Amino acid sequence: MSHQWIGKPVARPDAFGKVTGETRYMSDLKLPGMLWGKILRSPYAHALIKSINTAKAKEVEGVHAVVTHEDVPGLNAYGAIVQDQPVFCKDKVRFIGDFVAGVAAETKEIADKALELIEVEYELLPGVFDVEEGAKEEAPKVHEEGNIHLITKVEKGDLGEAFKNADVVVEKVYQTARQMHAYLETESGVAFFDDKENLHMLCGSQYSHRDQLQLSRILDMPQEKIMVTSNPVGGAFGGKDDLTIQGQLSILALKSKRPVKIVYSREESVLVSGKKHPMKIYMKTGATKDGLLIANEVKIYADTGAYANLGRSILNVAVENCCSAYRMPNLKVEGLCIYTNNMISNPMRGFGANQSNFAMETQMDIIAREIGMDVMEIRLKNGVRQGDEGALGHTLTSAMGTIQTLEAVKNSELWIDKDKYKNTPTKPWKKRGIGLATAIKGVGYGRGLPDYAACDMTVLENGNIRVAVGCPEIGQGNSIAYGQIAAEALGFPVERIDVVTGHSHATPDSRTSTASRSIYAGGNAIILAAEKMKKQLSEFSAGINSSKAEYLLEEMVDQALKHKKEFSVHGHFEVPIPDKGIPGAYGLPHLVYSATTHLALVEVDMHTGLVELIKSVCALDAGKVINIQGLEGQSEGGTVMGMGYALLEDIELNEGKTDTLNFNKYLIPTSLDVPVIETIPVEVTETTGPFGAKGVAEGVCIPISPAITNAIHDAIGARLESIPATLERVQDALKINH
Amino acid sequence: MKVKLRVNNELIERDVDPSIRLLDFLRETLDLTGTKEGCGAGECGACTVLIDGKAVNSCLVLVGQCEDKEIITVEGLAKGKTLDPLQDAFVKEGAVQCGYCTPGMIMSAKALLLKNSNPTEMEIKKAISGNLCRCTGYVKIVKAIQTAVENSKEV
């Protein structure tokens, strides 16, 4: 089917304001009488609070509010799933950087001075810093109810019997890094109460309506009196899913009765913001000599840090992806999400899939080499197809693109000419290798969680059509995709569609911009609204002039305006879920999956251990492509972020402390590190998706990491079981190997 | 102390503390918020502006050091609704996602093109290597700068 707008590289309407500097991000806002907010933080990883004395701080001239837990009118706790994080700590602090008190003052300098005058008496407690130690009964308790936030167990088939029949069994322990989102705009926002005592919260986030709900609990205020604006956002990548600063900011605005602004310094952001869950993964995998996978035994420890955030869902996505994109007749997986006194972990692009996929895709590479099978063929042999039983035991009923993405990579120039590429290193002391990996990633939340989106569609007085969908524009480009979907569904020019996103009142609740879901869920809601709009407009036009058989939508809009008739419709879409859940695994499985296969060419300096990604191929099945530029942008950005995960990025902690606090020590890829990236869209259209689309944002940063470490092995014959593959780790691997 | 400098072709004279950062002078005093702060340590490039034609991290410069200097920020590039070729190319090539790094990225590219109107791909990559972008993977940014170079040749 040919489309007028779908699949085209339509330029983003928000780009104009971003290239001229006109766009005002939350960190750019300035209001009359605005104060600066600052937070007093715990210097200890685990301690009891014996007393807090704010008297001296309150006396400083220019200070308008000094707040603690005593100033929280409602629930002094937040969290997207379980509310276990205090807005301001009362009895106890649980990580270095935990929130103890806040100050609102006329300048940042005055606020800093007041912070220094707040006296807090602590009694130190022993801490939990190792995830496996934390899981033990005798470990110090981070929370009263114990350190095990969630255990998920899935068992299928007969593991013992299967391992007996296996010709090859590979058993390894993997460790993944504490990767930082490194959005360029730190946590920032402005809050104020208007003369009707409504709270206005302007703060970059990924779900306006959940922020509104959480703030209503904290402030003990009705939700409708809380107006949340979530975009524009200077990057999020999952890190702005749960509340960041909104709770503390709202209390400062409440007490000072003035607009208050908080902008985290980078150091503060690094210390306090959540990171990708570091996971320790034990994996034992069995296969036949023909390369058929028959058994996998997996144990996953996820370090969620001091508070849960979305840790339990993230653990379960790690469980869901522990066999990557392969059939697995016999499986035993146990996942543990553990509280520690380390910095908080939270959602980050991939949502737990990156970690377990890294482990399984490394196992695949080892198995292939042990039985002497081609790394592509073993994946094609075991890769899931529509109708197969997925690893967790559910039937994969939706369109699965794993085989198609593998085939696309197999037909790529880099794969076909891999020997030529490998044999031409740039220096005699460098070695090259090729690595392959694949992944699937569920679109949406999965079974058991409410998952929906809605669209309010209105004909405006200027003849444009407004399309309002809740999912915030966090930079990913859902707003232009929404414009294209609406234009196509209505048969109306895309430049006359005004897209609004990310506002608790101006847009209907559509849940989050996360989980690669904003196109799938929001797009479907738009199509439902467009059908209603077309029906209403054509009935109206037929009523005016029944002799004319058919009108263009533009003509109908003109007539509606001429007759001063208002048109406003609502579309609501419920994301479909699988019929059956996975016993013992909350939120699993998903119905719709995107698929990605990455191929990586690396070059390793045998003297220094430096690894460079030279070239990569990303074949992805995101279903029907809505905006090709946006899709490539996701593929390129995702590939580079996954490269950072494999090669560079980690925040190392020593008893909860780090000296990696800014981009001088936390290195992310620069323009000079970026490989040649070939993106191959494989459009396995999903019948339930808008025009056949699924989702793209997370899959593109998952298999690239094991593709890189597999390529390192191909180059040097040594295996990286912990990432990132730092110089030290690669040097150690070289020593062990030689 | 009174400081005198030119910002976006306008003579500015203000009585300010000379020890505030140029970044804060632009954002807070002049309300030119197109220049962003990403790290405050000269590591991310989000605050890049031109000082006498050279790309500089404005978080590392004090306004007192800018006496009689010519500052250009991202707001100084477009002529009314007509975008600078770099800005236009960033829009058309899809080089903008969240957009927070974009002003600094464009200013680094501008400094490059002022001294080298026909840079190689490696020269472009080097010129923006002090500007971090977490969304795009830089591919479309490099392409946009190349497109701007091509479009400038045609005029």
mmCIF file of N, CA, C and O in Angstrom, chain A residues 307-376:
data_model
loop_
_atom_site.group_PDB
_atom_site.id
_atom_site.type_symbol
_atom_site.label_atom_id
_atom_site.label_comp_id
_atom_site.label_asym_id
_atom_site.label_seq_id
_atom_site.Cartn_x
_atom_site.Cartn_y
_atom_site.Cartn_z
ATOM 1 N N TYR A 307 16.735 2.417 46.506
ATOM 2 C CA TYR A 307 15.270 2.437 46.350
ATOM 3 C C TYR A 307 14.882 1.678 45.092
ATOM 4 O O TYR A 307 15.665 1.546 44.153
ATOM 5 N N ALA A 308 13.624 1.212 45.096
ATOM 6 C CA ALA A 308 13.210 0.281 44.034
ATOM 7 C C ALA A 308 13.117 0.939 42.666
ATOM 8 O O ALA A 308 13.489 0.342 41.661
ATOM 9 N N ASN A 309 12.566 2.181 42.634
ATOM 10 C CA ASN A 309 12.277 2.805 41.355
ATOM 11 C C ASN A 309 11.491 1.786 40.518
ATOM 12 O O ASN A 309 10.521 1.215 41.027
ATOM 13 N N LEU A 310 11.910 1.501 39.268
ATOM 14 C CA LEU A 310 11.176 0.501 38.493
ATOM 15 C C LEU A 310 11.903 -0.846 38.473
ATOM 16 O O LEU A 310 11.750 -1.647 37.548
ATOM 17 N N GLY A 311 12.703 -1.086 39.513
ATOM 18 C CA GLY A 311 13.589 -2.246 39.536
ATOM 19 C C GLY A 311 12.918 -3.580 39.277
ATOM 20 O O GLY A 311 13.463 -4.433 38.591
ATOM 21 N N ARG A 312 11.712 -3.773 39.829
ATOM 22 C CA ARG A 312 11.109 -5.106 39.676
ATOM 23 C C ARG A 312 10.729 -5.389 38.223
ATOM 24 O O ARG A 312 10.884 -6.502 37.741
ATOM 25 N N SER A 313 10.235 -4.381 37.536
ATOM 26 C CA SER A 313 9.892 -4.590 36.127
ATOM 27 C C SER A 313 11.149 -4.795 35.291
ATOM 28 O O SER A 313 11.157 -5.571 34.331
ATOM 29 N N ILE A 314 12.201 -4.084 35.668
ATOM 30 C CA ILE A 314 13.471 -4.183 34.930
ATOM 31 C C ILE A 314 14.063 -5.583 35.106
ATOM 32 O O ILE A 314 14.520 -6.210 34.145
ATOM 33 N N LEU A 315 14.027 -6.097 36.331
ATOM 34 C CA LEU A 315 14.497 -7.463 36.552
ATOM 35 C C LEU A 315 13.732 -8.430 35.647
ATOM 36 O O LEU A 315 14.320 -9.321 35.028
ATOM 37 N N ASN A 316 12.415 -8.245 35.574
ATOM 38 C CA ASN A 316 11.633 -9.212 34.810
ATOM 39 C C ASN A 316 11.881 -9.123 33.313
ATOM 40 O O ASN A 316 11.804 -10.125 32.600
ATOM 41 N N VAL A 317 12.197 -7.952 32.823
ATOM 42 C CA VAL A 317 12.575 -7.866 31.401
ATOM 43 C C VAL A 317 13.933 -8.548 31.183
ATOM 44 O O VAL A 317 14.161 -9.184 30.150
ATOM 45 N N ALA A 318 14.809 -8.465 32.174
ATOM 46 C CA ALA A 318 16.073 -9.222 32.086
ATOM 47 C C ALA A 318 15.773 -10.724 32.026
ATOM 48 O O ALA A 318 16.374 -11.461 31.239
ATOM 49 N N VAL A 319 14.823 -11.164 32.836
ATOM 50 C CA VAL A 319 14.418 -12.573 32.806
ATOM 51 C C VAL A 319 13.853 -12.934 31.432
ATOM 52 O O VAL A 319 14.214 -13.950 30.833
ATOM 53 N N GLU A 320 12.998 -12.072 30.914
ATOM 54 C CA GLU A 320 12.348 -12.354 29.623
ATOM 55 C C GLU A 320 13.373 -12.493 28.493
ATOM 56 O O GLU A 320 13.154 -13.231 27.539
ATOM 57 N N ASN A 321 14.485 -11.770 28.620
ATOM 58 C CA ASN A 321 15.473 -11.745 27.543
ATOM 59 C C ASN A 321 16.686 -12.647 27.805
ATOM 60 O O ASN A 321 17.678 -12.567 27.084
ATOM 61 N N CYS A 322 16.591 -13.521 28.804
ATOM 62 C CA CYS A 322 17.781 -14.301 29.177
ATOM 63 C C CYS A 322 18.113 -15.401 28.172
ATOM 64 O O CYS A 322 19.182 -16.002 28.269
ATOM 65 N N CYS A 323 17.222 -15.664 27.242
ATOM 66 C CA CYS A 323 17.572 -16.594 26.153
ATOM 67 C C CYS A 323 17.636 -15.838 24.834
ATOM 68 O O CYS A 323 17.502 -16.443 23.761
ATOM 69 N N SER A 324 17.837 -14.515 24.918
ATOM 70 C CA SER A 324 17.886 -13.655 23.746
ATOM 71 C C SER A 324 16.678 -13.948 22.860
ATOM 72 O O SER A 324 15.556 -14.003 23.375
ATOM 73 N N ALA A 325 16.883 -14.163 21.576
ATOM 74 C CA ALA A 325 15.764 -14.357 20.639
ATOM 75 C C ALA A 325 15.693 -15.828 20.204
ATOM 76 O O ALA A 325 15.429 -16.115 19.042
ATOM 77 N N TYR A 326 15.925 -16.731 21.149
ATOM 78 C CA TYR A 326 16.022 -18.147 20.770
ATOM 79 C C TYR A 326 14.970 -19.016 21.451
ATOM 80 O O TYR A 326 14.555 -18.744 22.581
ATOM 81 N N ARG A 327 14.622 -20.103 20.772
ATOM 82 C CA ARG A 327 13.771 -21.127 21.390
ATOM 83 C C ARG A 327 14.594 -21.853 22.451
ATOM 84 O O ARG A 327 15.811 -22.041 22.274
ATOM 85 N N MET A 328 13.946 -22.233 23.524
ATOM 86 C CA MET A 328 14.674 -22.916 24.596
ATOM 87 C C MET A 328 13.723 -23.897 25.272
ATOM 88 O O MET A 328 12.882 -23.511 26.071
ATOM 89 N N PRO A 329 13.839 -25.203 24.937
ATOM 90 C CA PRO A 329 12.844 -26.156 25.463
ATOM 91 C C PRO A 329 12.931 -26.384 26.964
ATOM 92 O O PRO A 329 11.915 -26.693 27.591
ATOM 93 N N ASN A 330 14.123 -26.241 27.524
ATOM 94 C CA ASN A 330 14.269 -26.478 28.974
ATOM 95 C C ASN A 330 14.945 -25.266 29.609
ATOM 96 O O ASN A 330 16.043 -24.880 29.190
ATOM 97 N N LEU A 331 14.286 -24.720 30.606
ATOM 98 C CA LEU A 331 14.781 -23.460 31.165
ATOM 99 C C LEU A 331 14.518 -23.394 32.657
ATOM 100 O O LEU A 331 13.459 -23.804 33.138
ATOM 101 N N LYS A 332 15.519 -22.901 33.364
ATOM 102 C CA LYS A 332 15.293 -22.538 34.762
ATOM 103 C C LYS A 332 15.961 -21.188 34.980
ATOM 104 O O LYS A 332 17.172 -21.053 34.797
ATOM 105 N N VAL A 333 15.177 -20.210 35.327
ATOM 106 C CA VAL A 333 15.760 -18.898 35.560
ATOM 107 C C VAL A 333 15.255 -18.364 36.896
ATOM 108 O O VAL A 333 14.076 -18.499 37.227
ATOM 109 N N GLU A 334 16.193 -17.827 37.645
ATOM 110 C CA GLU A 334 15.850 -17.195 38.911
ATOM 111 C C GLU A 334 16.443 -15.789 38.898
ATOM 112 O O GLU A 334 17.646 -15.627 38.712
ATOM 113 N N GLY A 335 15.587 -14.821 39.060
ATOM 114 C CA GLY A 335 16.054 -13.433 39.088
ATOM 115 C C GLY A 335 15.825 -12.827 40.450
ATOM 116 O O GLY A 335 14.770 -13.033 41.060
ATOM 117 N N LEU A 336 16.809 -12.085 40.937
ATOM 118 C CA LEU A 336 16.664 -11.404 42.229
ATOM 119 C C LEU A 336 16.963 -9.925 42.071
ATOM 120 O O LEU A 336 18.024 -9.556 41.543
ATOM 121 N N CYS A 337 16.039 -9.106 42.527
ATOM 122 C CA CYS A 337 16.251 -7.660 42.520
ATOM 123 C C CYS A 337 16.544 -7.250 43.960
ATOM 124 O O CYS A 337 15.708 -7.448 44.847
ATOM 125 N N ILE A 338 17.741 -6.715 44.185
ATOM 126 C CA ILE A 338 18.251 -6.555 45.553
ATOM 127 C C ILE A 338 18.490 -5.087 45.888
ATOM 128 O O ILE A 338 19.120 -4.347 45.123
ATOM 129 N N TYR A 339 18.011 -4.696 47.061
ATOM 130 C CA TYR A 339 18.347 -3.377 47.591
ATOM 131 C C TYR A 339 19.785 -3.381 48.111
ATOM 132 O O TYR A 339 20.213 -4.341 48.778
ATOM 133 N N THR A 340 20.515 -2.315 47.845
ATOM 134 C CA THR A 340 21.852 -2.118 48.419
ATOM 135 C C THR A 340 21.967 -0.653 48.862
ATOM 136 O O THR A 340 21.019 0.125 48.660
ATOM 137 N N ASN A 341 23.105 -0.282 49.424
ATOM 138 C CA ASN A 341 23.345 1.129 49.736
ATOM 139 C C ASN A 341 24.144 1.816 48.631
ATOM 140 O O ASN A 341 24.819 2.821 48.868
ATOM 141 N N ASN A 342 24.050 1.276 47.451
ATOM 142 C CA ASN A 342 24.647 1.929 46.282
ATOM 143 C C ASN A 342 23.665 2.937 45.698
ATOM 144 O O ASN A 342 22.504 2.997 46.094
ATOM 145 N N MET A 343 24.147 3.744 44.752
ATOM 146 C CA MET A 343 23.266 4.711 44.103
ATOM 147 C C MET A 343 22.116 3.968 43.414
ATOM 148 O O MET A 343 22.209 2.789 43.102
ATOM 149 N N ILE A 344 21.029 4.681 43.210
ATOM 150 C CA ILE A 344 19.802 4.061 42.697
ATOM 151 C C ILE A 344 20.010 3.597 41.249
ATOM 152 O O ILE A 344 20.694 4.257 40.472
ATOM 153 N N SER A 345 19.399 2.471 40.935
ATOM 154 C CA SER A 345 19.309 2.050 39.537
ATOM 155 C C SER A 345 17.896 2.314 39.058
ATOM 156 O O SER A 345 16.945 2.268 39.837
ATOM 157 N N ASN A 346 17.770 2.596 37.770
ATOM 158 C CA ASN A 346 16.437 2.915 37.239
ATOM 159 C C ASN A 346 16.366 2.517 35.772
ATOM 160 O O ASN A 346 17.303 1.913 35.247
ATOM 161 N N PRO A 347 15.272 2.802 35.100
ATOM 162 C CA PRO A 347 15.175 2.370 33.703
ATOM 163 C C PRO A 347 16.222 3.052 32.835
ATOM 164 O O PRO A 347 16.482 4.238 33.008
ATOM 165 N N MET A 348 16.832 2.307 31.964
ATOM 166 C CA MET A 348 17.659 2.919 30.927
ATOM 167 C C MET A 348 17.561 2.079 29.665
ATOM 168 O O MET A 348 17.841 0.885 29.687
ATOM 169 N N ARG A 349 17.169 2.728 28.610
ATOM 170 C CA ARG A 349 17.088 2.188 27.246
ATOM 171 C C ARG A 349 17.476 0.704 27.150
ATOM 172 O O ARG A 349 18.671 0.376 27.137
ATOM 173 N N GLY A 350 16.474 -0.138 27.081
ATOM 174 C CA GLY A 350 16.689 -1.579 27.054
ATOM 175 C C GLY A 350 16.061 -2.253 28.260
ATOM 176 O O GLY A 350 15.649 -3.400 28.191
ATOM 177 N N PHE A 351 16.007 -1.520 29.382
ATOM 178 C CA PHE A 351 15.169 -1.881 30.531
ATOM 179 C C PHE A 351 15.443 -3.309 31.014
ATOM 180 O O PHE A 351 14.543 -4.114 31.180
ATOM 181 N N GLY A 352 16.709 -3.640 31.209
ATOM 182 C CA GLY A 352 17.048 -4.971 31.719
ATOM 183 C C GLY A 352 17.400 -5.965 30.634
ATOM 184 O O GLY A 352 18.046 -6.988 30.900
ATOM 185 N N ALA A 353 17.001 -5.686 29.398
ATOM 186 C CA ALA A 353 17.281 -6.623 28.307
ATOM 187 C C ALA A 353 18.766 -6.618 27.943
ATOM 188 O O ALA A 353 19.329 -7.671 27.611
ATOM 189 N N ASN A 354 19.408 -5.446 28.006
ATOM 190 C CA ASN A 354 20.810 -5.352 27.606
ATOM 191 C C ASN A 354 21.673 -6.336 28.389
ATOM 192 O O ASN A 354 22.562 -6.993 27.832
ATOM 193 N N GLN A 355 21.402 -6.424 29.696
ATOM 194 C CA GLN A 355 22.257 -7.201 30.581
ATOM 195 C C GLN A 355 22.182 -8.700 30.258
ATOM 196 O O GLN A 355 23.204 -9.358 30.054
ATOM 197 N N SER A 356 20.953 -9.229 30.226
ATOM 198 C CA SER A 356 20.839 -10.670 30.006
ATOM 199 C C SER A 356 21.125 -11.031 28.548
ATOM 200 O O SER A 356 21.617 -12.118 28.249
ATOM 201 N N ASN A 357 20.838 -10.106 27.645
ATOM 202 C CA ASN A 357 21.170 -10.355 26.238
ATOM 203 C C ASN A 357 22.676 -10.449 26.050
ATOM 204 O O ASN A 357 23.163 -11.300 25.291
ATOM 205 N N PHE A 358 23.422 -9.601 26.752
ATOM 206 C CA PHE A 358 24.894 -9.657 26.679
ATOM 207 C C PHE A 358 25.381 -11.048 27.091
ATOM 208 O O PHE A 358 26.229 -11.652 26.429
ATOM 209 N N ALA A 359 24.815 -11.574 28.179
ATOM 210 C CA ALA A 359 25.231 -12.891 28.660
ATOM 211 C C ALA A 359 24.888 -13.975 27.632
ATOM 212 O O ALA A 359 25.747 -14.770 27.243
ATOM 213 N N MET A 360 23.653 -13.998 27.188
ATOM 214 C CA MET A 360 23.222 -15.085 26.296
ATOM 215 C C MET A 360 23.909 -15.017 24.939
ATOM 216 O O MET A 360 24.283 -16.053 24.366
ATOM 217 N N GLU A 361 24.096 -13.808 24.414
ATOM 218 C CA GLU A 361 24.735 -13.697 23.098
ATOM 219 C C GLU A 361 26.226 -14.056 23.166
ATOM 220 O O GLU A 361 26.800 -14.497 22.167
ATOM 221 N N THR A 362 26.814 -13.892 24.337
ATOM 222 C CA THR A 362 28.192 -14.358 24.505
ATOM 223 C C THR A 362 28.207 -15.886 24.565
ATOM 224 O O THR A 362 29.056 -16.540 23.934
ATOM 225 N N GLN A 363 27.240 -16.460 25.316
ATOM 226 C CA GLN A 363 27.125 -17.922 25.376
ATOM 227 C C GLN A 363 26.996 -18.516 23.963
ATOM 228 O O GLN A 363 27.631 -19.519 23.632
ATOM 229 N N MET A 364 26.152 -17.885 23.144
ATOM 230 C CA MET A 364 25.926 -18.383 21.766
ATOM 231 C C MET A 364 27.229 -18.426 20.983
ATOM 232 O O MET A 364 27.496 -19.370 20.249
ATOM 233 N N ASP A 365 28.007 -17.375 21.147
ATOM 234 C CA ASP A 365 29.277 -17.286 20.427
ATOM 235 C C ASP A 365 30.218 -18.400 20.879
ATOM 236 O O ASP A 365 30.890 -19.035 20.056
ATOM 237 N N ILE A 366 30.239 -18.649 22.198
ATOM 238 C CA ILE A 366 31.126 -19.690 22.736
ATOM 239 C C ILE A 366 30.676 -21.068 22.240
ATOM 240 O O ILE A 366 31.493 -21.880 21.793
ATOM 241 N N ILE A 367 29.362 -21.310 22.304
ATOM 242 C CA ILE A 367 28.837 -22.616 21.861
ATOM 243 C C ILE A 367 29.171 -22.855 20.389
ATOM 244 O O ILE A 367 29.647 -23.927 20.011
ATOM 245 N N ALA A 368 28.938 -21.835 19.562
ATOM 246 C CA ALA A 368 29.202 -21.977 18.123
ATOM 247 C C ALA A 368 30.660 -22.372 17.891
ATOM 248 O O ALA A 368 30.967 -23.279 17.108
ATOM 249 N N ARG A 369 31.559 -21.711 18.606
ATOM 250 C CA ARG A 369 32.982 -22.000 18.414
ATOM 251 C C ARG A 369 33.346 -23.380 18.936
ATOM 252 O O ARG A 369 34.178 -24.079 18.335
ATOM 253 N N GLU A 370 32.718 -23.775 20.060
ATOM 254 C CA GLU A 370 33.047 -25.105 20.615
ATOM 255 C C GLU A 370 32.614 -26.229 19.698
ATOM 256 O O GLU A 370 33.272 -27.266 19.616
ATOM 257 N N ILE A 371 31.483 -26.063 19.013
ATOM 258 C CA ILE A 371 31.030 -27.153 18.120
ATOM 259 C C ILE A 371 31.439 -26.907 16.672
ATOM 260 O O ILE A 371 31.107 -27.702 15.792
ATOM 261 N N GLY A 372 32.147 -25.815 16.442
ATOM 262 C CA GLY A 372 32.627 -25.531 15.091
ATOM 263 C C GLY A 372 31.530 -25.141 14.121
ATOM 264 O O GLY A 372 31.550 -25.520 12.947
ATOM 265 N N MET A 373 30.589 -24.383 14.626
ATOM 266 C CA MET A 373 29.484 -23.953 13.758
ATOM 267 C C MET A 373 29.590 -22.455 13.501
ATOM 268 O O MET A 373 30.087 -21.704 14.336
ATOM 269 N N ASP A 374 29.115 -22.032 12.357
ATOM 270 C CA ASP A 374 29.127 -20.628 11.995
ATOM 271 C C ASP A 374 28.218 -19.829 12.949
ATOM 272 O O ASP A 374 27.100 -20.264 13.258
ATOM 273 N N VAL A 375 28.693 -18.654 13.395
ATOM 274 C CA VAL A 375 27.925 -17.867 14.377
ATOM 275 C C VAL A 375 26.600 -17.364 13.806
ATOM 276 O O VAL A 375 25.651 -17.095 14.551
ATOM 277 N N MET A 376 26.532 -17.227 12.509
ATOM 278 C CA MET A 376 25.267 -16.830 11.866
ATOM 279 C C MET A 376 24.319 -18.028 11.803
ATOM 280 O O MET A 376 23.133 -17.919 12.155
#
